[in-house]
Amino acid sequence: MTPGSVLETITSEEARIVIDAAAAKATEIGQPMDIAVVDAGGNLKAHVRMDGANIGSITISINKAYTAIAFQCETGDLQGVTRPDGPIYGLNDAHGGRLVVFPGGIPLVRDGSIIGAIGVSTGTIEQDQEVASAGAAAYLEFAVA
């Protein structure tokens, strides 16, 4: 086996920091959430389903994080362009239906490179975005320190 790493990616420790910060925000706003962190390849690194979070949101949270990696943007940024009158309408059916084109998925960036993403689901899209933003902000603080 050839030594070395394939791709710079988020560590388990960093993923835990992201999830803990997001869960703290979810608790603060009184909305339990499903929170997922994927690595730079879009593979699940960590996930938590807070007590009371929807079972159906497990996959959605993971797929929001995957979409943020796949398109290198926040999932909410895809809303307008994927509407029926948008230039990439139907995108959400690509990748086997795995893409999620509403808020709650945010890339995690270190030194200008996307090294992972957070995806959050169960609340309103505004709550999902708020909780995901808290997790992303905690990562940024950790990465800069």
mmCIF file of C-alpha atoms in Angstrom:
data_model
loop_
_atom_site.group_PDB
_atom_site.id
_atom_site.type_symbol
_atom_site.label_atom_id
_atom_site.label_comp_id
_atom_site.label_asym_id
_atom_site.label_seq_id
_atom_site.Cartn_x
_atom_site.Cartn_y
_atom_site.Cartn_z
ATOM 1 C CA MET A 1 0.000 0.000 0.000
ATOM 2 C CA THR A 2 1.303 3.460 -0.875
ATOM 3 C CA PRO A 3 1.789 5.678 2.194
ATOM 4 C CA GLY A 4 0.189 9.107 2.408
ATOM 5 C CA SER A 5 -3.256 10.589 2.402
ATOM 6 C CA VAL A 6 -5.606 10.751 -0.536
ATOM 7 C CA LEU A 7 -7.307 14.032 0.279
ATOM 8 C CA GLU A 8 -7.164 16.647 3.014
ATOM 9 C CA THR A 9 -10.350 16.166 4.980
ATOM 10 C CA ILE A 10 -12.058 16.956 8.251
ATOM 11 C CA THR A 11 -10.865 14.958 11.249
ATOM 12 C CA SER A 12 -13.069 13.079 13.677
ATOM 13 C CA GLU A 13 -12.185 15.613 16.374
ATOM 14 C CA GLU A 14 -13.189 18.503 14.128
ATOM 15 C CA ALA A 15 -16.436 16.774 13.142
ATOM 16 C CA ARG A 16 -17.294 16.375 16.819
ATOM 17 C CA ILE A 17 -16.659 20.096 17.453
ATOM 18 C CA VAL A 18 -19.011 20.969 14.586
ATOM 19 C CA ILE A 19 -21.740 18.633 15.819
ATOM 20 C CA ASP A 20 -21.426 19.775 19.440
ATOM 21 C CA ALA A 21 -21.757 23.456 18.466
ATOM 22 C CA ALA A 22 -24.718 22.741 16.208
ATOM 23 C CA ALA A 23 -26.420 20.655 18.901
ATOM 24 C CA ALA A 24 -25.878 23.450 21.430
ATOM 25 C CA LYS A 25 -27.608 25.910 19.070
ATOM 26 C CA ALA A 26 -30.452 23.440 18.474
ATOM 27 C CA THR A 27 -30.921 23.114 22.238
ATOM 28 C CA GLU A 28 -30.810 26.914 22.613
ATOM 29 C CA ILE A 29 -33.622 27.393 20.072
ATOM 30 C CA GLY A 30 -35.590 24.429 21.429
ATOM 31 C CA GLN A 31 -35.538 22.352 18.242
ATOM 32 C CA PRO A 32 -33.906 18.905 18.310
ATOM 33 C CA MET A 33 -32.078 18.168 15.074
ATOM 34 C CA ASP A 34 -30.402 15.543 12.962
ATOM 35 C CA ILE A 35 -26.855 16.808 12.381
ATOM 36 C CA ALA A 36 -24.422 15.227 9.930
ATOM 37 C CA VAL A 37 -20.824 15.972 8.972
ATOM 38 C CA VAL A 38 -19.304 14.532 5.806
ATOM 39 C CA ASP A 39 -15.672 14.475 4.733
ATOM 40 C CA ALA A 40 -14.192 16.080 1.620
ATOM 41 C CA GLY A 41 -15.404 13.146 -0.485
ATOM 42 C CA GLY A 42 -18.992 13.462 0.743
ATOM 43 C CA ASN A 43 -18.735 10.374 2.967
ATOM 44 C CA LEU A 44 -20.359 10.394 6.392
ATOM 45 C CA LYS A 45 -17.852 11.287 9.105
ATOM 46 C CA ALA A 46 -20.219 11.817 12.049
ATOM 47 C CA HIS A 47 -23.933 12.040 12.765
ATOM 48 C CA VAL A 48 -26.152 12.630 15.759
ATOM 49 C CA ARG A 49 -29.914 12.419 16.044
ATOM 50 C CA MET A 50 -30.864 14.488 19.030
ATOM 51 C CA ASP A 51 -33.654 13.121 21.226
ATOM 52 C CA GLY A 52 -36.905 14.114 19.568
ATOM 53 C CA ALA A 53 -35.450 14.730 16.097
ATOM 54 C CA ASN A 54 -37.310 13.180 13.173
ATOM 55 C CA ILE A 55 -36.162 9.775 11.966
ATOM 56 C CA GLY A 56 -36.987 10.853 8.412
ATOM 57 C CA SER A 57 -34.501 13.705 8.746
ATOM 58 C CA ILE A 58 -31.492 11.430 9.273
ATOM 59 C CA THR A 59 -31.026 10.885 5.539
ATOM 60 C CA ILE A 60 -31.944 14.477 4.718
ATOM 61 C CA SER A 61 -29.222 15.840 7.022
ATOM 62 C CA ILE A 62 -26.619 13.532 5.483
ATOM 63 C CA ASN A 63 -27.742 14.451 1.977
ATOM 64 C CA LYS A 64 -27.653 18.186 2.713
ATOM 65 C CA ALA A 65 -24.015 17.816 3.758
ATOM 66 C CA TYR A 66 -23.305 15.715 0.658
ATOM 67 C CA THR A 67 -24.932 18.324 -1.607
ATOM 68 C CA ALA A 68 -22.849 21.113 -0.055
ATOM 69 C CA ILE A 69 -19.702 19.137 -0.956
ATOM 70 C CA ALA A 70 -20.901 18.049 -4.389
ATOM 71 C CA PHE A 71 -21.717 21.600 -5.491
ATOM 72 C CA GLN A 72 -19.250 23.470 -3.257
ATOM 73 C CA CYS A 73 -21.896 25.849 -1.961
ATOM 74 C CA GLU A 74 -24.563 26.206 0.672
ATOM 75 C CA THR A 75 -27.601 24.127 -0.207
ATOM 76 C CA GLY A 76 -29.868 27.153 0.145
ATOM 77 C CA ASP A 77 -27.971 28.788 -2.729
ATOM 78 C CA LEU A 78 -29.429 26.132 -5.044
ATOM 79 C CA GLN A 79 -33.076 26.988 -4.385
ATOM 80 C CA GLY A 80 -33.610 29.616 -7.066
ATOM 81 C CA VAL A 81 -31.743 27.873 -9.874
ATOM 82 C CA THR A 82 -33.563 24.575 -9.333
ATOM 83 C CA ARG A 83 -37.111 25.939 -9.376
ATOM 84 C CA PRO A 84 -39.284 25.025 -12.387
ATOM 85 C CA ASP A 85 -38.283 28.244 -14.169
ATOM 86 C CA GLY A 86 -34.611 27.933 -13.131
ATOM 87 C CA PRO A 87 -31.712 26.987 -15.386
ATOM 88 C CA ILE A 88 -31.018 23.686 -13.616
ATOM 89 C CA TYR A 89 -34.547 22.597 -12.767
ATOM 90 C CA GLY A 90 -34.594 18.898 -11.927
ATOM 91 C CA LEU A 91 -31.143 18.899 -10.329
ATOM 92 C CA ASN A 92 -32.611 17.481 -7.133
ATOM 93 C CA ASP A 93 -33.391 14.274 -9.058
ATOM 94 C CA ALA A 94 -29.729 13.805 -9.985
ATOM 95 C CA HIS A 95 -27.379 11.552 -8.008
ATOM 96 C CA GLY A 96 -30.170 9.076 -7.366
ATOM 97 C CA GLY A 97 -32.313 11.670 -5.643
ATOM 98 C CA ARG A 98 -29.556 12.341 -3.114
ATOM 99 C CA LEU A 99 -29.330 16.095 -3.686
ATOM 100 C CA VAL A 100 -31.139 18.460 -1.329
ATOM 101 C CA VAL A 101 -31.715 21.980 -2.637
ATOM 102 C CA PHE A 102 -32.994 23.863 0.409
ATOM 103 C CA PRO A 103 -31.159 25.456 3.388
ATOM 104 C CA GLY A 104 -29.265 23.543 6.049
ATOM 105 C CA GLY A 105 -26.117 22.345 4.237
ATOM 106 C CA ILE A 106 -22.876 24.330 4.475
ATOM 107 C CA PRO A 107 -19.331 23.535 3.278
ATOM 108 C CA LEU A 108 -16.579 23.615 5.899
ATOM 109 C CA VAL A 109 -13.469 25.445 4.709
ATOM 110 C CA ARG A 110 -9.859 25.294 5.936
ATOM 111 C CA ASP A 111 -7.177 27.456 4.315
ATOM 112 C CA GLY A 112 -9.363 28.067 1.277
ATOM 113 C CA SER A 113 -10.154 24.381 0.698
ATOM 114 C CA ILE A 114 -13.469 22.647 1.364
ATOM 115 C CA ILE A 115 -12.608 19.770 3.699
ATOM 116 C CA GLY A 116 -16.094 18.692 4.729
ATOM 117 C CA ALA A 117 -19.663 19.894 5.186
ATOM 118 C CA ILE A 118 -22.429 20.016 7.751
ATOM 119 C CA GLY A 119 -26.043 19.127 7.056
ATOM 120 C CA VAL A 120 -28.925 19.768 9.458
ATOM 121 C CA SER A 121 -32.577 18.747 9.291
ATOM 122 C CA THR A 122 -35.788 18.448 11.355
ATOM 123 C CA GLY A 123 -36.702 22.092 12.007
ATOM 124 C CA THR A 124 -37.926 24.743 9.629
ATOM 125 C CA ILE A 125 -35.461 25.598 6.866
ATOM 126 C CA GLU A 126 -34.603 28.762 8.797
ATOM 127 C CA GLN A 127 -33.860 26.734 11.941
ATOM 128 C CA ASP A 128 -31.880 24.167 9.958
ATOM 129 C CA GLN A 129 -29.761 26.965 8.460
ATOM 130 C CA GLU A 130 -29.257 28.642 11.854
ATOM 131 C CA VAL A 131 -28.059 25.399 13.452
ATOM 132 C CA ALA A 132 -25.827 24.524 10.484
ATOM 133 C CA SER A 133 -24.343 28.034 10.599
ATOM 134 C CA ALA A 134 -23.502 27.588 14.287
ATOM 135 C CA GLY A 135 -21.667 24.345 13.514
ATOM 136 C CA ALA A 136 -19.798 25.919 10.582
ATOM 137 C CA ALA A 137 -18.832 28.936 12.707
ATOM 138 C CA ALA A 138 -17.426 26.671 15.425
ATOM 139 C CA TYR A 139 -15.358 24.846 12.806
ATOM 140 C CA LEU A 140 -14.005 28.117 11.458
ATOM 141 C CA GLU A 141 -12.978 29.224 14.970
ATOM 142 C CA PHE A 142 -11.239 25.888 15.560
ATOM 143 C CA ALA A 143 -9.512 25.850 12.144
ATOM 144 C CA VAL A 144 -8.171 29.385 12.569
ATOM 145 C CA ALA A 145 -6.936 28.826 16.143
#
